[in-house]
Structure formats: C-alpha cells, structure tokens
C-alpha cells in the first residue's frame, strides 16, 4: 500500500491530503519506462561489445578452427610444392636430358591463371584474403601437377622409343669370338687384295671358317638377301630403323629371307667367300642415314673392355683387306 502524503495548508491551518494528478502520474511512469529502456539498451550495447553469447563463442571456435585448417592446408601445399619442384628438376635435368627432349621452362610450369576473376564468389568475408590465396595456390599446384603428369607421359613414350632404339642399333659383333679366327681388316684406307692399290675399305673383315654362323647385330627387317650387288656376293641387308642399316657380305648361304623380322642375336647366315673375296670371311658394314660409318663404334653389346681394346688395335692397323 502506497504511503499517503499530506501538506500543511496555511490558510485553513490544517493538513490536507496530496492528491496526484493522473497526468503527473503518467508523466512519471513514462519517464521511468524511458529511463529503464535506455539503461537496458546501454547495458545490451556494452554487453554486446565486451561479452560473448554462447552462440558467438561457438561461431568463434568454428572460425578459429577454419583458420587453423587453412594454415595446415597451406603447410601441406608447401610440402607438395617442394616435392613437385624436386620432381620437375629431375625431369628437366635427368629424364628429359637423357631422352634428348627439351626441358619445360619455368614460365610454363609455374604459370598462373589470367582473364576473369575466378574467385569473386569468395570476396566479402572476414577471411576472404586467406581463402582466396589458398584457392589460388591450390589451383596453381594442380596446374603444375597436370604439366608434370603430361611431361612424364611424354618421357614414358620416349623411354619406349629409346628401348626400341637401343634394341635396334647394331650393337654386337656379328661373328662370335669363339668362332672367329681373327679380325683381318678394319674400316679405313687399306690395300686392295687384287689390285694392291690403296683404297677405302668401308667395313670390317672377320676371318672365320666357311659355314661359321653369322648373327644379326640388332633388331630389324631383312630388306635384301641376294647376290645382286657387285662385289658383295651373297649378302644380307637389315634395316634397323632410326636410319641404321647393317650389311653382311660374302655369305656361304642364308638363314633368313627378304621382309623377315629378326632380333639381335638371331642366326641369319653363314660365312663364305662368294663375290669379290680372297678367302672365307665376313665383310660387315653399317650405314647411318645412307652413309657408311665405322662399325668399330657399335660393339658395346657383346665385347668386354679388354676384347674391345684388342679389336680396336687390330682394326686401326693399315693392312690388306680380304675383298
């Protein structure tokens, strides 16, 4: 119950009850409500600035976790970029160099993305810069992986071709050392056995008994097995591809026919003395792009270092050829 208030009336010399007008009551009530609302607003504003709600705390934790995840992602991208850089260096300086392919320039490996803004939809957020930079790095890393993957695909193709090339190059001695009497004459200027005139001898002569096996010095296709070339007698020509052709002359008989595919080491014929020949032997030549080259440089596949050095010494002696 509210207290009743009185005031002293000097005219009537008595106390009179104070009667509050309704307008005054409404005025005081309104001022109280206004003051209370203002205080509440100030309290909420201050609390909003310095105090966090449970929801805000949860969102803040999620944001912190997202930032941490982006930092971990960037560290992983750093590690992946380092590994990719190492692969790229080996690719340029070892693999592509070995297979005689041009290195991929850094400008192509590390090129970015031009044109329109690819990350416009990521703008306008609190951590847009971090998110956009991470996306950019990831996109560039993916592009570098694609470039490197294509390069390794090319290297794989080159490796297969290199394997075919290495198998095709005439790289073994066509007559085995066990069957060989001696290397009678090498590539270079030699004395002709019939005219005694010094002239160019375009191959190597291997002395061996009649019927000694002759082996293909590399993979290829027999393009000739006949006696249609002057001086060679019965002879065989094998096209090895890549510009290489080997020739085996003065044969006793053939063990292959024209258009037959052969592998290195296959038996293709036997030593004889047909054509322009002074004694049973194999005259062996190698052509590269139609030009005769010294066969001595192509025996890495069948001779030891000592055997090759001995063969090289005898091949350089300027003596008389057998054809």
Tab-separated table of C-alpha atoms in Angstrom:
chain	number	residue	atom	x	y	z
A	1	UNK	CA	0.000	0.000	0.000
A	2	UNK	CA	1.437	3.337	-1.051
A	3	UNK	CA	2.066	5.968	1.545
A	4	UNK	CA	-0.413	8.817	1.775
A	5	UNK	CA	1.265	12.193	1.735
A	6	UNK	CA	-0.062	15.412	3.260
A	7	UNK	CA	0.814	19.062	3.118
A	8	UNK	CA	0.065	21.940	5.572
A	9	UNK	CA	-2.433	24.467	4.295
A	10	UNK	CA	-1.636	27.829	5.949
A	11	UNK	CA	-4.961	29.336	5.018
A	12	UNK	CA	-7.057	26.713	6.670
A	13	UNK	CA	-4.420	25.972	9.256
A	14	UNK	CA	-4.855	22.249	8.639
A	15	UNK	CA	-3.197	19.319	6.871
A	16	UNK	CA	-4.559	18.346	3.544
A	17	UNK	CA	-4.030	15.127	1.577
A	18	UNK	CA	-1.791	15.456	-1.505
A	19	UNK	CA	-3.743	14.287	-4.479
A	20	UNK	CA	-1.507	13.374	-7.543
A	21	UNK	CA	-2.940	14.217	-10.851
A	22	UNK	CA	-3.247	11.442	-13.435
A	23	UNK	CA	-1.210	13.400	-15.960
A	24	UNK	CA	1.610	13.720	-13.497
A	25	UNK	CA	1.424	10.014	-12.714
A	26	UNK	CA	1.555	9.172	-16.401
A	27	UNK	CA	4.469	11.560	-16.860
A	28	UNK	CA	6.491	9.961	-14.097
A	29	UNK	CA	5.612	6.488	-15.351
A	30	UNK	CA	6.685	7.334	-18.865
A	31	UNK	CA	9.959	8.804	-17.638
A	32	UNK	CA	10.614	5.677	-15.579
A	33	UNK	CA	9.959	3.381	-18.532
A	34	UNK	CA	12.123	5.551	-20.796
A	35	UNK	CA	14.969	5.570	-18.315
A	36	UNK	CA	14.674	1.808	-17.845
A	37	UNK	CA	14.704	1.194	-21.604
A	38	UNK	CA	17.659	3.478	-22.081
A	39	UNK	CA	19.552	1.715	-19.324
A	40	UNK	CA	18.674	-1.664	-20.824
A	41	UNK	CA	19.833	-0.521	-24.271
A	42	UNK	CA	23.128	0.756	-22.875
A	43	UNK	CA	23.611	-2.491	-20.959
A	44	UNK	CA	22.901	-4.636	-24.025
A	45	UNK	CA	25.210	-2.474	-26.174
A	46	UNK	CA	28.070	-2.733	-23.688
A	47	UNK	CA	27.452	-6.438	-23.191
A	48	UNK	CA	27.460	-6.938	-26.947
A	49	UNK	CA	30.796	-5.194	-27.199
A	50	UNK	CA	32.591	-6.912	-24.353
A	51	UNK	CA	30.598	-10.049	-23.553
A	52	UNK	CA	30.069	-13.070	-25.832
A	53	UNK	CA	26.977	-15.170	-26.097
A	54	UNK	CA	27.257	-18.995	-26.239
A	55	UNK	CA	26.374	-18.845	-29.938
A	56	UNK	CA	29.075	-16.274	-30.594
A	57	UNK	CA	31.569	-18.368	-28.676
A	58	UNK	CA	30.668	-21.425	-30.786
A	59	UNK	CA	30.995	-19.418	-34.034
A	60	UNK	CA	34.322	-18.010	-32.864
A	61	UNK	CA	35.603	-21.515	-32.161
A	62	UNK	CA	34.470	-22.652	-35.628
A	63	UNK	CA	36.192	-19.657	-37.231
A	64	UNK	CA	39.405	-20.340	-35.319
A	65	UNK	CA	39.240	-23.993	-36.358
A	66	UNK	CA	38.695	-22.994	-40.003
A	67	UNK	CA	41.726	-20.671	-39.870
A	68	UNK	CA	43.784	-23.481	-38.364
A	69	UNK	CA	42.678	-25.852	-41.115
A	70	UNK	CA	43.660	-23.323	-43.786
A	71	UNK	CA	47.074	-22.924	-42.166
A	72	UNK	CA	47.544	-26.711	-42.160
A	73	UNK	CA	46.388	-26.827	-45.775
A	74	UNK	CA	48.962	-24.199	-46.720
A	75	UNK	CA	51.697	-26.188	-44.975
A	76	UNK	CA	50.676	-29.305	-46.883
A	77	UNK	CA	50.706	-27.303	-50.120
A	78	UNK	CA	54.204	-26.073	-49.240
A	79	UNK	CA	55.345	-29.685	-48.821
A	80	UNK	CA	53.624	-30.775	-52.036
A	81	UNK	CA	55.153	-27.832	-53.926
A	82	UNK	CA	58.626	-28.782	-52.653
A	83	UNK	CA	58.176	-32.404	-53.784
A	84	UNK	CA	56.824	-31.268	-57.148
A	85	UNK	CA	59.758	-28.866	-57.589
A	86	UNK	CA	62.180	-31.746	-56.935
A	87	UNK	CA	60.391	-33.941	-59.498
A	88	UNK	CA	60.406	-31.066	-62.003
A	89	UNK	CA	64.150	-30.527	-61.501
A	90	UNK	CA	64.902	-34.227	-62.069
A	91	UNK	CA	62.504	-34.228	-65.017
A	92	UNK	CA	64.336	-31.353	-66.712
A	93	UNK	CA	67.918	-32.230	-65.746
A	94	UNK	CA	67.851	-36.035	-65.871
A	95	UNK	CA	64.879	-37.621	-67.619
A	96	UNK	CA	64.326	-35.147	-70.455
A	97	UNK	CA	68.078	-34.650	-70.864
A	98	UNK	CA	68.655	-38.407	-71.130
A	99	UNK	CA	65.914	-38.838	-73.698
A	100	UNK	CA	67.036	-35.739	-75.627
A	101	UNK	CA	63.806	-33.825	-75.014
A	102	UNK	CA	63.681	-30.063	-74.482
A	103	UNK	CA	63.270	-29.014	-70.821
A	104	UNK	CA	59.937	-27.465	-69.835
A	105	UNK	CA	60.547	-23.761	-68.995
A	106	UNK	CA	59.649	-22.458	-65.527
A	107	UNK	CA	57.258	-19.952	-67.103
A	108	UNK	CA	55.157	-22.834	-68.366
A	109	UNK	CA	55.414	-24.892	-65.182
A	110	UNK	CA	54.544	-22.015	-62.819
A	111	UNK	CA	52.104	-20.054	-64.969
A	112	UNK	CA	49.049	-18.679	-63.198
A	113	UNK	CA	45.531	-18.050	-64.476
A	114	UNK	CA	44.671	-14.939	-66.444
A	115	UNK	CA	41.369	-13.491	-67.598
A	116	UNK	CA	38.291	-13.085	-65.405
A	117	UNK	CA	38.317	-13.030	-61.605
A	118	UNK	CA	37.960	-16.709	-60.718
A	119	UNK	CA	37.474	-16.006	-57.012
A	120	UNK	CA	34.827	-13.276	-56.998
A	121	UNK	CA	32.388	-15.500	-55.111
A	122	UNK	CA	34.905	-15.747	-52.238
A	123	UNK	CA	35.110	-11.987	-51.674
A	124	UNK	CA	33.313	-10.073	-48.913
A	125	UNK	CA	34.011	-12.413	-45.995
A	126	UNK	CA	36.081	-11.814	-42.873
A	127	UNK	CA	38.842	-14.154	-44.089
A	128	UNK	CA	38.417	-13.687	-47.832
A	129	UNK	CA	42.092	-12.915	-48.367
A	130	UNK	CA	43.205	-16.143	-46.670
A	131	UNK	CA	40.604	-18.220	-48.520
A	132	UNK	CA	41.365	-16.675	-51.925
A	133	UNK	CA	45.136	-17.084	-51.522
A	134	UNK	CA	44.694	-20.728	-50.528
A	135	UNK	CA	42.469	-21.382	-53.538
A	136	UNK	CA	44.959	-19.676	-55.846
A	137	UNK	CA	47.846	-21.781	-54.526
A	138	UNK	CA	45.814	-24.958	-54.823
A	139	UNK	CA	44.790	-24.161	-58.414
A	140	UNK	CA	48.378	-23.363	-59.440
A	141	UNK	CA	49.612	-26.529	-57.735
A	142	UNK	CA	47.021	-28.597	-59.585
A	143	UNK	CA	48.064	-26.997	-62.867
A	144	UNK	CA	51.733	-27.774	-62.176
A	145	UNK	CA	50.812	-31.387	-61.421
A	146	UNK	CA	48.976	-31.612	-64.759
A	147	UNK	CA	52.013	-30.175	-66.596
A	148	UNK	CA	54.344	-32.617	-64.810
A	149	UNK	CA	51.997	-35.545	-65.462
A	150	UNK	CA	51.938	-34.789	-69.188
A	151	UNK	CA	55.723	-34.481	-69.168
A	152	UNK	CA	56.100	-37.894	-67.517
A	153	UNK	CA	53.677	-39.367	-70.063
A	154	UNK	CA	55.943	-37.979	-72.780
A	155	UNK	CA	59.001	-39.402	-71.015
A	156	UNK	CA	57.306	-42.821	-70.842
A	157	UNK	CA	56.736	-42.712	-74.608
A	158	UNK	CA	60.323	-41.584	-75.182
A	159	UNK	CA	61.548	-44.383	-72.913
A	160	UNK	CA	59.694	-46.951	-75.001
A	161	UNK	CA	61.140	-45.434	-78.151
A	162	UNK	CA	64.592	-45.378	-76.550
A	163	UNK	CA	64.207	-49.037	-75.630
A	164	UNK	CA	63.290	-49.821	-79.225
A	165	UNK	CA	66.208	-47.713	-80.444
A	166	UNK	CA	68.682	-49.450	-78.146
A	167	UNK	CA	67.392	-52.832	-79.315
A	168	UNK	CA	67.547	-51.766	-82.958
A	169	UNK	CA	71.030	-50.256	-83.068
A	170	UNK	CA	73.505	-52.821	-84.458
A	171	UNK	CA	75.479	-53.260	-81.232
A	172	UNK	CA	77.052	-56.728	-81.203
A	173	UNK	CA	79.809	-58.389	-83.140
A	174	UNK	CA	78.174	-60.418	-85.948
A	175	UNK	CA	80.598	-63.341	-85.507
A	176	UNK	CA	81.226	-64.710	-82.012
A	177	UNK	CA	84.788	-64.712	-80.689
A	178	UNK	CA	84.665	-68.499	-80.238
A	179	UNK	CA	84.181	-68.959	-83.999
A	180	UNK	CA	86.466	-66.124	-85.032
A	181	UNK	CA	89.930	-66.780	-86.458
A	182	UNK	CA	90.900	-63.112	-86.416
A	183	UNK	CA	89.772	-59.630	-87.373
A	184	UNK	CA	91.579	-59.358	-90.721
A	185	UNK	CA	90.925	-55.758	-91.700
A	186	UNK	CA	89.199	-52.690	-90.314
A	187	UNK	CA	87.446	-49.578	-91.590
A	188	UNK	CA	89.660	-47.082	-93.441
A	189	UNK	CA	92.305	-46.912	-96.150
A	190	UNK	CA	93.551	-50.443	-96.982
A	191	UNK	CA	95.475	-52.257	-99.738
A	192	UNK	CA	93.205	-53.982	-102.257
A	193	UNK	CA	93.988	-57.751	-102.334
A	194	UNK	CA	93.553	-57.942	-106.103
A	195	UNK	CA	94.930	-54.654	-107.441
A	196	UNK	CA	97.246	-53.855	-104.484
A	197	UNK	CA	96.037	-50.255	-104.797
A	198	UNK	CA	95.413	-48.353	-101.576
A	199	UNK	CA	91.710	-47.503	-101.351
A	200	UNK	CA	88.908	-47.014	-98.849
A	201	UNK	CA	87.661	-50.136	-97.107
A	202	UNK	CA	84.120	-49.361	-95.951
A	203	UNK	CA	83.635	-52.142	-93.419
A	204	UNK	CA	85.345	-54.738	-91.232
A	205	UNK	CA	86.550	-58.186	-92.326
A	206	UNK	CA	86.208	-61.065	-89.862
A	207	UNK	CA	88.156	-64.182	-90.846
A	208	UNK	CA	86.322	-67.405	-89.958
A	209	UNK	CA	85.925	-70.926	-91.425
A	210	UNK	CA	83.332	-71.470	-94.130
A	211	UNK	CA	79.938	-72.156	-92.507
A	212	UNK	CA	80.598	-70.128	-89.357
A	213	UNK	CA	77.296	-68.688	-88.026
A	214	UNK	CA	76.562	-65.010	-88.598
A	215	UNK	CA	74.225	-63.198	-86.224
A	216	UNK	CA	72.018	-60.113	-86.636
A	217	UNK	CA	73.641	-57.255	-84.761
A	218	UNK	CA	70.316	-55.556	-83.938
A	219	UNK	CA	66.538	-55.837	-84.277
A	220	UNK	CA	65.199	-55.072	-87.728
A	221	UNK	CA	63.763	-56.281	-91.023
A	222	UNK	CA	65.690	-58.073	-93.770
A	223	UNK	CA	65.443	-55.829	-96.823
A	224	UNK	CA	67.847	-57.817	-99.031
A	225	UNK	CA	69.099	-61.396	-99.101
A	226	UNK	CA	70.590	-61.847	-102.562
A	227	UNK	CA	73.730	-61.591	-104.680
A	228	UNK	CA	72.622	-58.599	-106.732
A	229	UNK	CA	75.240	-56.085	-105.580
A	230	UNK	CA	78.616	-56.041	-107.309
A	231	UNK	CA	81.466	-57.475	-105.257
A	232	UNK	CA	79.404	-58.468	-102.195
A	233	UNK	CA	78.384	-61.911	-103.451
A	234	UNK	CA	75.628	-63.409	-101.346
A	235	UNK	CA	74.804	-60.765	-98.803
A	236	UNK	CA	72.118	-59.636	-96.369
A	237	UNK	CA	70.970	-56.134	-95.504
A	238	UNK	CA	68.931	-55.453	-92.372
A	239	UNK	CA	67.007	-52.214	-91.886
A	240	UNK	CA	67.077	-51.463	-88.145
A	241	UNK	CA	65.043	-48.272	-88.323
A	242	UNK	CA	66.152	-44.891	-86.979
A	243	UNK	CA	68.347	-44.553	-90.089
A	244	UNK	CA	70.521	-47.629	-89.361
A	245	UNK	CA	71.229	-50.443	-91.842
A	246	UNK	CA	73.710	-53.301	-91.454
A	247	UNK	CA	75.259	-55.327	-94.302
A	248	UNK	CA	76.744	-58.863	-94.188
A	249	UNK	CA	78.632	-59.901	-97.335
A	250	UNK	CA	80.373	-62.929	-98.991
A	251	UNK	CA	77.990	-65.419	-97.337
A	252	UNK	CA	78.040	-69.148	-97.982
A	253	UNK	CA	74.247	-69.375	-97.539
A	254	UNK	CA	71.286	-67.602	-95.960
A	255	UNK	CA	69.202	-68.443	-92.927
A	256	UNK	CA	66.657	-65.646	-93.491
A	257	UNK	CA	64.567	-64.313	-96.357
A	258	UNK	CA	63.572	-60.847	-97.516
A	259	UNK	CA	60.994	-58.985	-95.343
A	260	UNK	CA	61.659	-61.304	-92.393
A	261	UNK	CA	61.796	-59.655	-88.960
A	262	UNK	CA	64.864	-60.533	-86.897
A	263	UNK	CA	66.053	-59.892	-83.359
A	264	UNK	CA	69.549	-59.091	-82.198
A	265	UNK	CA	71.490	-62.352	-81.977
A	266	UNK	CA	69.314	-64.284	-84.456
A	267	UNK	CA	71.197	-66.583	-86.848
A	268	UNK	CA	70.882	-65.011	-90.304
A	269	UNK	CA	73.525	-66.779	-92.431
A	270	UNK	CA	76.916	-68.461	-92.660
A	271	UNK	CA	80.418	-67.278	-93.542
A	272	UNK	CA	81.545	-67.924	-97.094
A	273	UNK	CA	83.719	-66.483	-99.855
A	274	UNK	CA	81.235	-65.521	-102.570
A	275	UNK	CA	81.652	-62.394	-104.674
A	276	UNK	CA	84.875	-60.419	-104.710
A	277	UNK	CA	86.599	-62.277	-101.874
A	278	UNK	CA	90.061	-63.680	-101.384
A	279	UNK	CA	89.232	-66.122	-98.567
A	280	UNK	CA	86.305	-67.149	-96.321
A	281	UNK	CA	85.375	-64.162	-94.184
A	282	UNK	CA	82.509	-61.854	-93.264
A	283	UNK	CA	82.585	-58.326	-94.629
A	284	UNK	CA	80.451	-56.204	-92.277
A	285	UNK	CA	79.233	-52.641	-92.849
A	286	UNK	CA	76.930	-50.196	-91.071
A	287	UNK	CA	75.018	-47.339	-92.711
A	288	UNK	CA	73.511	-44.343	-90.908
A	289	UNK	CA	71.085	-42.293	-92.988
A	290	UNK	CA	72.628	-43.804	-96.123
A	291	UNK	CA	76.261	-43.023	-95.192
A	292	UNK	CA	78.770	-45.710	-94.254
A	293	UNK	CA	80.146	-45.379	-90.724
A	294	UNK	CA	82.813	-47.268	-88.790
A	295	UNK	CA	81.339	-50.469	-87.245
A	296	UNK	CA	84.002	-50.432	-84.506
A	297	UNK	CA	81.841	-47.940	-82.587
A	298	UNK	CA	78.935	-50.382	-82.303
A	299	UNK	CA	80.258	-53.359	-80.326
A	300	UNK	CA	79.297	-52.291	-76.826
A	301	UNK	CA	76.742	-55.086	-76.577
A	302	UNK	CA	78.966	-58.157	-76.906
A	303	UNK	CA	82.604	-57.455	-76.025
A	304	UNK	CA	84.414	-56.875	-72.754
A	305	UNK	CA	86.600	-53.799	-72.385
A	306	UNK	CA	89.745	-55.896	-72.978
A	307	UNK	CA	88.261	-57.564	-76.067
A	308	UNK	CA	87.160	-54.225	-77.468
A	309	UNK	CA	90.579	-52.634	-76.901
A	310	UNK	CA	92.245	-55.572	-78.653
A	311	UNK	CA	89.778	-55.328	-81.549
A	312	UNK	CA	90.346	-51.578	-81.781
A	313	UNK	CA	94.124	-52.010	-82.039
A	314	UNK	CA	93.803	-54.566	-84.835
A	315	UNK	CA	91.149	-52.531	-86.648
A	316	UNK	CA	93.414	-49.482	-86.839
A	317	UNK	CA	96.271	-51.381	-88.479
A	318	UNK	CA	96.538	-50.405	-92.130
A	319	UNK	CA	96.890	-53.787	-93.801
A	320	UNK	CA	95.412	-55.635	-96.751
A	321	UNK	CA	91.681	-56.259	-96.854
A	322	UNK	CA	90.139	-59.566	-97.989
A	323	UNK	CA	87.732	-58.056	-100.520
